[in-house]
GROMACS .gro file of C-alpha atoms in nm:
model
  390
    1MET     CA    1  43.423   8.779  25.740
    2LYS     CA    2  43.250   8.795  26.080
    3ILE     CA    3  42.896   8.848  26.209
    4THR     CA    4  42.878   9.171  26.407
    5ARG     CA    5  42.509   9.218  26.477
    6VAL     CA    6  42.165   9.058  26.444
    7LYS     CA    7  41.851   9.270  26.459
    8THR     CA    8  41.481   9.229  26.391
    9ILE     CA    9  41.230   9.458  26.221
   10VAL     CA   10  40.860   9.392  26.284
   11VAL     CA   11  40.615   9.502  26.014
   12ASN     CA   12  40.242   9.473  26.077
   13ALA     CA   13  40.088   9.348  25.752
   14GLU     CA   14  39.727   9.356  25.879
   15MET     CA   15  39.671   8.979  25.867
   16ARG     CA   16  39.993   8.909  26.061
   17ASN     CA   17  40.321   9.060  26.176
   18TRP     CA   18  40.622   9.001  25.954
   19ILE     CA   19  40.946   8.955  26.148
   20PHE     CA   20  41.243   9.046  25.930
   21VAL     CA   21  41.590   8.939  26.049
   22LYS     CA   22  41.899   9.135  25.945
   23VAL     CA   23  42.242   8.978  26.000
   24GLU     CA   24  42.523   9.232  25.964
   25THR     CA   25  42.894   9.164  25.902
   26ASN     CA   26  43.226   9.344  25.939
   27GLN     CA   27  43.240   9.396  25.562
   28ASP     CA   28  43.093   9.730  25.459
   29GLY     CA   29  42.755   9.692  25.293
   30LEU     CA   30  42.740   9.313  25.331
   31TYR     CA   31  42.440   9.190  25.527
   32GLY     CA   32  42.166   8.933  25.485
   33TRP     CA   33  41.787   8.936  25.518
   34GLY     CA   34  41.578   8.655  25.662
   35GLU     CA   35  41.226   8.616  25.797
   36ALA     CA   36  41.098   8.460  26.120
   37SER     CA   37  40.726   8.543  26.115
   38LEU     CA   38  40.509   8.332  26.347
   39ASN     CA   39  40.147   8.428  26.401
   40TRP     CA   40  40.050   8.532  26.755
   41LYS     CA   41  40.408   8.486  26.882
   42THR     CA   42  40.587   8.795  26.749
   43ARG     CA   43  40.733   8.916  27.078
   44ALA     CA   44  40.842   8.566  27.176
   45VAL     CA   45  41.030   8.516  26.848
   46THR     CA   46  41.200   8.856  26.852
   47GLY     CA   47  41.306   8.794  27.211
   48CYS     CA   48  41.443   8.455  27.116
   49ILE     CA   49  41.651   8.606  26.835
   50GLU     CA   50  41.788   8.860  27.082
   51ASP     CA   51  41.881   8.575  27.317
   52LEU     CA   52  42.053   8.383  27.036
   53GLU     CA   53  42.251   8.680  26.903
   54PRO     CA   54  42.554   8.633  27.136
   55LEU     CA   55  42.603   8.280  26.996
   56LEU     CA   56  42.640   8.427  26.646
   57ILE     CA   57  42.878   8.718  26.702
   58GLY     CA   58  43.224   8.653  26.556
   59HIS     CA   59  43.128   8.356  26.338
   60ASP     CA   60  43.184   8.355  25.963
   61PRO     CA   61  42.823   8.378  25.831
   62ARG     CA   62  42.908   8.142  25.545
   63ASP     CA   63  42.963   7.855  25.792
   64ILE     CA   64  42.591   7.787  25.793
   65GLU     CA   65  42.597   7.425  25.905
   66LEU     CA   66  42.834   7.503  26.193
   67ILE     CA   67  42.621   7.798  26.306
   68LEU     CA   68  42.307   7.581  26.303
   69GLN     CA   69  42.488   7.331  26.526
   70VAL     CA   70  42.579   7.614  26.764
   71LEU     CA   71  42.227   7.756  26.776
   72ASN     CA   72  42.063   7.419  26.832
   73LYS     CA   73  42.315   7.261  27.070
   74HIS     CA   74  42.446   7.554  27.274
   75SER     CA   75  42.096   7.668  27.363
   76TYR     CA   76  42.082   7.354  27.586
   77TYR     CA   77  41.702   7.330  27.608
   78ARG     CA   78  41.531   7.221  27.287
   79LEU     CA   79  41.377   7.529  27.134
   80GLY     CA   80  41.035   7.425  26.999
   81ILE     CA   81  40.842   7.625  26.739
   82ILE     CA   82  40.952   7.967  26.868
   83GLY     CA   83  41.321   7.875  26.865
   84ALA     CA   84  41.297   7.690  26.534
   85THR     CA   85  41.132   7.995  26.375
   86ALA     CA   86  41.401   8.225  26.514
   87ILE     CA   87  41.674   7.996  26.378
   88SER     CA   88  41.499   7.972  26.041
   89GLY     CA   89  41.499   8.350  26.004
   90ILE     CA   90  41.865   8.372  26.100
   91GLU     CA   91  41.954   8.090  25.861
   92HIS     CA   92  41.773   8.262  25.572
   93ALA     CA   93  41.988   8.570  25.630
   94LEU     CA   94  42.306   8.359  25.630
   95TRP     CA   95  42.212   8.214  25.291
   96ASP     CA   96  42.151   8.565  25.162
   97ILE     CA   97  42.502   8.667  25.273
   98ALA     CA   98  42.652   8.351  25.122
   99GLY     CA   99  42.489   8.425  24.787
  100LYS     CA  100  42.597   8.788  24.791
  101SER     CA  101  42.957   8.701  24.882
  102ALA     CA  102  42.972   8.447  24.597
  103GLY     CA  103  42.790   8.670  24.349
  104LEU     CA  104  42.528   8.397  24.293
  105PRO     CA  105  42.158   8.338  24.359
  106VAL     CA  106  42.088   8.119  24.661
  107TRP     CA  107  41.927   7.855  24.438
  108ARG     CA  108  42.267   7.798  24.276
  109LEU     CA  109  42.420   7.728  24.618
  110LEU     CA  110  42.136   7.488  24.705
  111GLY     CA  111  42.210   7.265  24.406
  112GLY     CA  112  42.111   7.462  24.099
  113LYS     CA  113  41.802   7.467  23.882
  114THR     CA  114  41.571   7.164  23.862
  115ARG     CA  115  41.283   7.337  23.676
  116ASP     CA  116  41.210   7.633  23.449
  117TYR     CA  117  40.936   7.791  23.663
  118VAL     CA  118  40.768   7.740  24.002
  119PRO     CA  119  40.395   7.648  24.013
  120LEU     CA  120  40.192   7.848  24.267
  121TYR     CA  121  39.866   7.864  24.454
  122THR     CA  122  39.723   8.134  24.677
  123HIS     CA  123  39.448   8.169  24.935
  124LEU     CA  124  39.087   8.263  24.899
  125GLY     CA  125  39.073   8.637  24.965
  126LEU     CA  126  39.422   8.722  24.834
  127GLY     CA  127  39.547   8.816  25.181
  128ASP     CA  128  39.216   8.901  25.351
  129MET     CA  129  39.229   8.662  25.645
  130LYS     CA  130  38.856   8.687  25.716
  131SER     CA  131  38.793   8.551  25.367
  132VAL     CA  132  39.039   8.269  25.433
  133TYR     CA  133  38.908   8.156  25.771
  134GLU     CA  134  38.552   8.285  25.795
  135THR     CA  135  38.391   8.202  25.458
  136PHE     CA  136  38.135   7.930  25.526
  137ASP     CA  137  37.862   8.045  25.287
  138PRO     CA  138  37.835   7.957  24.916
  139ALA     CA  139  37.797   8.308  24.767
  140PRO     CA  140  38.110   8.474  24.914
  141LEU     CA  141  38.302   8.151  24.860
  142ARG     CA  142  38.217   8.160  24.490
  143ASP     CA  143  38.284   8.533  24.454
  144ASN     CA  144  38.619   8.522  24.633
  145ALA     CA  145  38.732   8.222  24.428
  146LEU     CA  146  38.648   8.399  24.103
  147ARG     CA  147  38.855   8.700  24.212
  148VAL     CA  148  39.155   8.471  24.262
  149ILE     CA  149  39.110   8.320  23.915
  150GLU     CA  150  39.076   8.668  23.763
  151GLN     CA  151  39.424   8.743  23.898
  152GLY     CA  152  39.564   8.464  23.679
  153TYR     CA  153  39.598   8.181  23.931
  154ASN     CA  154  39.499   7.829  23.831
  155ALA     CA  155  39.519   7.691  24.187
  156LEU     CA  156  39.372   7.808  24.518
  157LYS     CA  157  39.327   7.692  24.876
  158VAL     CA  158  39.012   7.715  25.089
  159VAL     CA  159  38.939   7.657  25.459
  160PHE     CA  160  38.570   7.574  25.502
  161ILE     CA  161  38.566   7.252  25.705
  162PRO     CA  162  38.332   7.311  26.001
  163TYR     CA  163  38.465   7.334  26.354
  164SER     CA  164  38.436   6.971  26.454
  165HIS     CA  165  38.458   6.724  26.738
  166TYR     CA  166  38.453   6.341  26.749
  167MET     CA  167  38.134   6.286  26.548
  168VAL     CA  168  37.976   6.461  26.250
  169ASP     CA  169  37.610   6.483  26.154
  170ARG     CA  170  37.454   6.457  25.810
  171ALA     CA  171  37.387   6.831  25.788
  172ALA     CA  172  37.757   6.915  25.833
  173ARG     CA  173  37.861   6.658  25.572
  174ARG     CA  174  37.608   6.796  25.324
  175ARG     CA  175  37.724   7.150  25.397
  176VAL     CA  176  38.081   7.058  25.304
  177GLU     CA  177  37.957   6.887  24.988
  178GLU     CA  178  37.750   7.194  24.895
  179LEU     CA  179  38.045   7.432  24.943
  180MET     CA  180  38.281   7.218  24.737
  181LYS     CA  181  38.024   7.178  24.459
  182THR     CA  182  37.968   7.555  24.454
  183LEU     CA  183  38.342   7.611  24.425
  184ARG     CA  184  38.396   7.353  24.151
  185ASP     CA  185  38.098   7.478  23.949
  186ALA     CA  186  38.230   7.834  23.976
  187VAL     CA  187  38.593   7.778  23.876
  188GLY     CA  188  38.553   7.488  23.635
  189GLU     CA  189  38.733   7.159  23.591
  190ASN     CA  190  39.084   7.291  23.521
  191ILE     CA  191  39.144   7.481  23.845
  192ALA     CA  192  39.327   7.301  24.126
  193ILE     CA  193  39.141   7.328  24.458
  194MET     CA  194  39.314   7.249  24.786
  195VAL     CA  195  39.101   7.210  25.100
  196ASP     CA  196  39.272   7.280  25.432
  197PHE     CA  197  39.108   7.091  25.718
  198HIS     CA  198  39.323   7.286  25.969
  199GLY     CA  199  39.326   6.975  26.188
  200ARG     CA  200  38.964   7.041  26.288
  201PRO     CA  201  38.832   6.681  26.298
  202ALA     CA  202  38.897   6.524  26.639
  203SER     CA  203  38.873   6.170  26.501
  204ILE     CA  204  38.975   5.966  26.198
  205SER     CA  205  38.608   5.894  26.132
  206VAL     CA  206  38.511   6.261  26.100
  207ALA     CA  207  38.809   6.334  25.874
  208LEU     CA  208  38.720   6.047  25.642
  209GLN     CA  209  38.354   6.147  25.621
  210TYR     CA  210  38.448   6.498  25.512
  211ILE     CA  211  38.699   6.361  25.262
  212GLU     CA  212  38.426   6.138  25.118
  213ALA     CA  213  38.205   6.445  25.071
  214LEU     CA  214  38.484   6.635  24.891
  215ALA     CA  215  38.626   6.356  24.675
  216PRO     CA  216  38.367   6.363  24.388
  217PHE     CA  217  38.480   6.720  24.312
  218ASP     CA  218  38.844   6.623  24.263
  219PRO     CA  219  39.044   6.820  24.521
  220TYR     CA  220  39.411   6.861  24.426
  221PHE     CA  221  39.485   6.760  24.784
  222ILE     CA  222  39.327   6.783  25.127
  223GLU     CA  223  39.549   6.921  25.400
  224GLU     CA  224  39.604   6.839  25.768
  225PRO     CA  225  39.289   6.627  25.818
  226VAL     CA  226  39.374   6.577  26.187
  227GLN     CA  227  39.602   6.750  26.434
  228PRO     CA  228  39.979   6.691  26.390
  229GLY     CA  229  40.170   6.446  26.604
  230ASP     CA  230  39.986   6.120  26.530
  231PRO     CA  231  40.157   5.958  26.229
  232GLU     CA  232  39.951   5.641  26.261
  233ALA     CA  233  39.625   5.835  26.230
  234MET     CA  234  39.765   6.012  25.923
  235ARG     CA  235  39.862   5.676  25.770
  236LEU     CA  236  39.513   5.533  25.824
  237ILE     CA  237  39.350   5.839  25.664
  238THR     CA  238  39.594   5.842  25.372
  239GLU     CA  239  39.537   5.470  25.302
  240ARG     CA  240  39.159   5.520  25.289
  241ALA     CA  241  39.133   5.862  25.124
  242PRO     CA  242  39.027   5.865  24.756
  243CYS     CA  243  39.231   6.183  24.697
  244PRO     CA  244  39.586   6.301  24.782
  245VAL     CA  245  39.656   6.391  25.146
  246ALA     CA  246  39.907   6.656  25.261
  247ALA     CA  247  40.041   6.761  25.601
  248GLY     CA  248  40.347   6.894  25.781
  249GLU     CA  249  40.324   7.270  25.828
  250ARG     CA  250  40.334   7.241  26.209
  251LEU     CA  251  40.617   6.988  26.228
  252ILE     CA  252  40.963   7.102  26.338
  253GLY     CA  253  41.278   6.960  26.184
  254TYR     CA  254  41.356   6.629  26.020
  255LYS     CA  255  41.293   6.426  26.337
  256GLU     CA  256  40.925   6.522  26.349
  257PHE     CA  257  40.882   6.441  25.979
  258GLU     CA  258  41.060   6.107  26.003
  259PRO     CA  259  40.761   5.900  26.129
  260LEU     CA  260  40.547   6.017  25.835
  261LEU     CA  261  40.829   5.926  25.598
  262GLN     CA  262  40.877   5.583  25.751
  263ASN     CA  263  40.508   5.487  25.740
  264ARG     CA  264  40.431   5.677  25.417
  265GLY     CA  265  40.162   5.859  25.612
  266VAL     CA  266  40.099   6.130  25.350
  267HIS     CA  267  40.124   6.179  24.976
  268ILE     CA  268  40.257   6.535  25.007
  269LEU     CA  269  40.472   6.689  25.283
  270GLN     CA  270  40.441   7.059  25.365
  271PRO     CA  271  40.743   7.178  25.562
  272ASP     CA  272  40.734   7.547  25.643
  273LEU     CA  273  41.084   7.678  25.573
  274ASN     CA  274  41.006   7.967  25.807
  275HIS     CA  275  40.943   7.732  26.102
  276THR     CA  276  41.111   7.396  26.052
  277GLY     CA  277  41.471   7.512  26.089
  278GLY     CA  278  41.547   7.675  25.756
  279LEU     CA  279  41.655   7.577  25.407
  280LEU     CA  280  41.912   7.312  25.499
  281GLU     CA  281  41.660   7.132  25.717
  282GLY     CA  282  41.403   7.162  25.438
  283LYS     CA  283  41.646   7.008  25.190
  284LYS     CA  284  41.707   6.713  25.426
  285ILE     CA  285  41.332   6.656  25.459
  286ALA     CA  286  41.279   6.682  25.083
  287ALA     CA  287  41.562   6.440  25.002
  288ALA     CA  288  41.423   6.180  25.244
  289ALA     CA  289  41.071   6.230  25.102
  290GLU     CA  290  41.196   6.175  24.748
  291GLU     CA  291  41.333   5.834  24.851
  292VAL     CA  292  40.983   5.718  24.951
  293MET     CA  293  40.796   5.880  24.658
  294ILE     CA  294  40.651   6.173  24.856
  295GLY     CA  295  40.627   6.520  24.703
  296ILE     CA  296  40.700   6.853  24.870
  297ALA     CA  297  40.458   7.150  24.872
  298PRO     CA  298  40.603   7.400  25.124
  299HIS     CA  299  40.365   7.587  25.351
  300ASN     CA  300  40.407   7.967  25.334
  301PRO     CA  301  40.137   8.218  25.429
  302ASN     CA  302  40.413   8.448  25.558
  303GLY     CA  303  40.587   8.760  25.432
  304PRO     CA  304  40.806   8.850  25.134
  305ILE     CA  305  41.143   8.720  25.256
  306ALA     CA  306  40.988   8.386  25.345
  307GLY     CA  307  40.847   8.388  24.992
  308ALA     CA  308  41.191   8.454  24.844
  309ALA     CA  309  41.341   8.170  25.048
  310ALA     CA  310  41.063   7.938  24.930
  311LEU     CA  311  41.126   8.040  24.569
  312HIS     CA  312  41.497   7.952  24.583
  313PHE     CA  313  41.416   7.624  24.762
  314ALA     CA  314  41.156   7.527  24.500
  315ILE     CA  315  41.390   7.596  24.208
  316SER     CA  316  41.653   7.360  24.353
  317THR     CA  317  41.433   7.075  24.486
  318PRO     CA  318  41.351   6.788  24.245
  319ASN     CA  319  41.039   6.658  24.423
  320PHE     CA  320  40.884   7.002  24.471
  321VAL     CA  321  40.516   7.007  24.363
  322ILE     CA  322  40.356   7.350  24.422
  323GLN     CA  323  40.421   7.658  24.635
  324GLU     CA  324  40.181   7.847  24.861
  325GLU     CA  325  40.234   8.223  24.831
  326MET     CA  326  40.102   8.555  24.962
  327SER     CA  327  40.273   8.820  24.749
  328GLY     CA  328  40.095   9.155  24.733
  329ALA     CA  329  39.892   9.076  25.044
  330VAL     CA  330  39.885   9.446  25.146
  331PRO     CA  331  39.860   9.753  24.919
  332TRP     CA  332  40.199   9.891  25.031
  333TYR     CA  333  40.384   9.559  24.983
  334ASP     CA  334  40.616   9.696  24.713
  335ASP     CA  335  40.694  10.010  24.916
  336VAL     CA  336  40.845   9.804  25.198
  337VAL     CA  337  41.018   9.528  25.005
  338SER     CA  338  41.187   9.471  24.672
  339ALA     CA  339  41.152   9.096  24.618
  340PRO     CA  340  41.257   8.860  24.336
  341MET     CA  341  40.920   8.689  24.293
  342LYS     CA  342  40.787   8.770  23.946
  343ARG     CA  343  40.456   8.600  23.870
  344GLU     CA  344  40.325   8.505  23.530
  345GLY     CA  345  39.981   8.351  23.566
  346SER     CA  346  40.013   8.086  23.833
  347ASN     CA  347  40.393   8.053  23.818
  348TRP     CA  348  40.697   8.229  23.960
  349LEU     CA  349  40.980   8.291  23.715
  350ILE     CA  350  41.340   8.192  23.788
  351PRO     CA  351  41.522   8.502  23.920
  352ASP     CA  352  41.869   8.608  23.809
  353VAL     CA  353  41.970   8.777  24.134
  354VAL     CA  354  42.248   8.779  24.392
  355GLY     CA  355  42.162   8.615  24.724
  356PHE     CA  356  41.786   8.610  24.771
  357GLY     CA  357  41.747   8.928  24.568
  358VAL     CA  358  41.554   9.096  24.850
  359GLU     CA  359  41.591   9.446  24.990
  360ILE     CA  360  41.391   9.609  25.270
  361ASN     CA  361  41.317   9.981  25.284
  362GLU     CA  362  41.360  10.022  25.659
  363SER     CA  363  41.207  10.371  25.671
  364GLU     CA  364  40.893  10.244  25.495
  365ALA     CA  365  40.885   9.937  25.719
  366ALA     CA  366  40.885  10.165  26.024
  367LYS     CA  367  40.550  10.309  25.910
  368HIS     CA  368  40.383   9.976  25.993
  369PRO     CA  369  40.486   9.893  26.352
  370PHE     CA  370  40.384   9.592  26.556
  371LYS     CA  371  40.017   9.544  26.639
  372PRO     CA  372  39.857   9.245  26.811
  373GLU     CA  373  39.713   9.008  26.552
  374VAL     CA  374  39.346   8.909  26.530
  375PHE     CA  375  39.270   8.584  26.711
  376HIS     CA  376  39.044   8.412  26.457
  377SER     CA  377  39.062   8.103  26.680
  378ARG     CA  378  38.813   8.255  26.925
  379THR     CA  379  38.533   8.143  26.693
  380ALA     CA  380  38.629   7.775  26.731
  381VAL     CA  381  38.359   7.696  26.988
  382LEU     CA  382  38.067   7.457  26.944
  383ASP     CA  383  37.708   7.552  27.029
  384ASP     CA  384  37.735   7.384  27.369
  385GLY     CA  385  38.051   7.579  27.459
  386THR     CA  386  38.300   7.303  27.380
  387ILE     CA  387  38.640   7.440  27.272
  388VAL     CA  388  38.760   7.271  26.952
  389ASP     CA  389  39.061   7.296  26.725
  390TRP     CA  390  39.072   7.607  26.509
   0.00000   0.00000   0.00000
């Protein structure tokens, strides 16, 4: 069995572009689907996959570890987030082929079942990105949260931390407290609420003051309280926070996670299997996290194939905690993709499929071509004109 072609299909899903990766083989009808979606970098990622294609041609697609070595080492320059996303999408497709050729679901190849269902959470707005990133008022926050609960979810994530700098005033702290109280009063005591800081605080002090305002309302975890890349700052916040702390969606590969593992800088790690190098890299990160009593809650606001990959990973990973998901984010979702994710309440069921169990209707996908994505980050400016982290 040999790889003969790698191609990408870009589908504009309103809130972002999905980048589907199709790896074809010399066996009739045997191909694999992966996903390499990366917001605001669609053309860079598709170009990277095109550049990497010659390194793949002629390889047996089931030699996944060998191919990853080729893609990472024969590219010479380290690839960063764009290259890691491209490789992740290719690697997903290789796992899909491996499962199909063996007649087994990918989760069987990753180690088999470790649970009977996969706990889920989704975003405020159910795919409406303005609701996710631009809801800073109590009334729409409450209304959007109730819509999520009405869909059967018992866990949701919100992003309402103010755009911040190195200090925070009392009014901003009280605003965060008011929003969290509104949310908790609306959904009740039994709904898990995750608060994504999006790395907005520019100092440990600001992050801790916001955490203190949130803590009385029992967040399930707070996420990315400061920008990635400073494991010591994460450790100091985690040691002082009165609630669980999560981070990791913007880290690439095991090496970037290793400092947080060594200093126990978080309670929950959030590798994005669409960006960190794929499923094998995710399994390495999860195994190392398990050794130091850290759970795994993979980041995934991406498309349906990324969701399928996350599902198979979660089934097979012992220290998995909860999965972020975005299924049904556009009205025509089921026209473009047939995916294995079947939700009951706030859980995915275990699929009995071959490979990932995903199929793309390429003619339907072509009806939603690439469009530039909305730059929500343009609002991340303070009153005095200072540019801050989005």
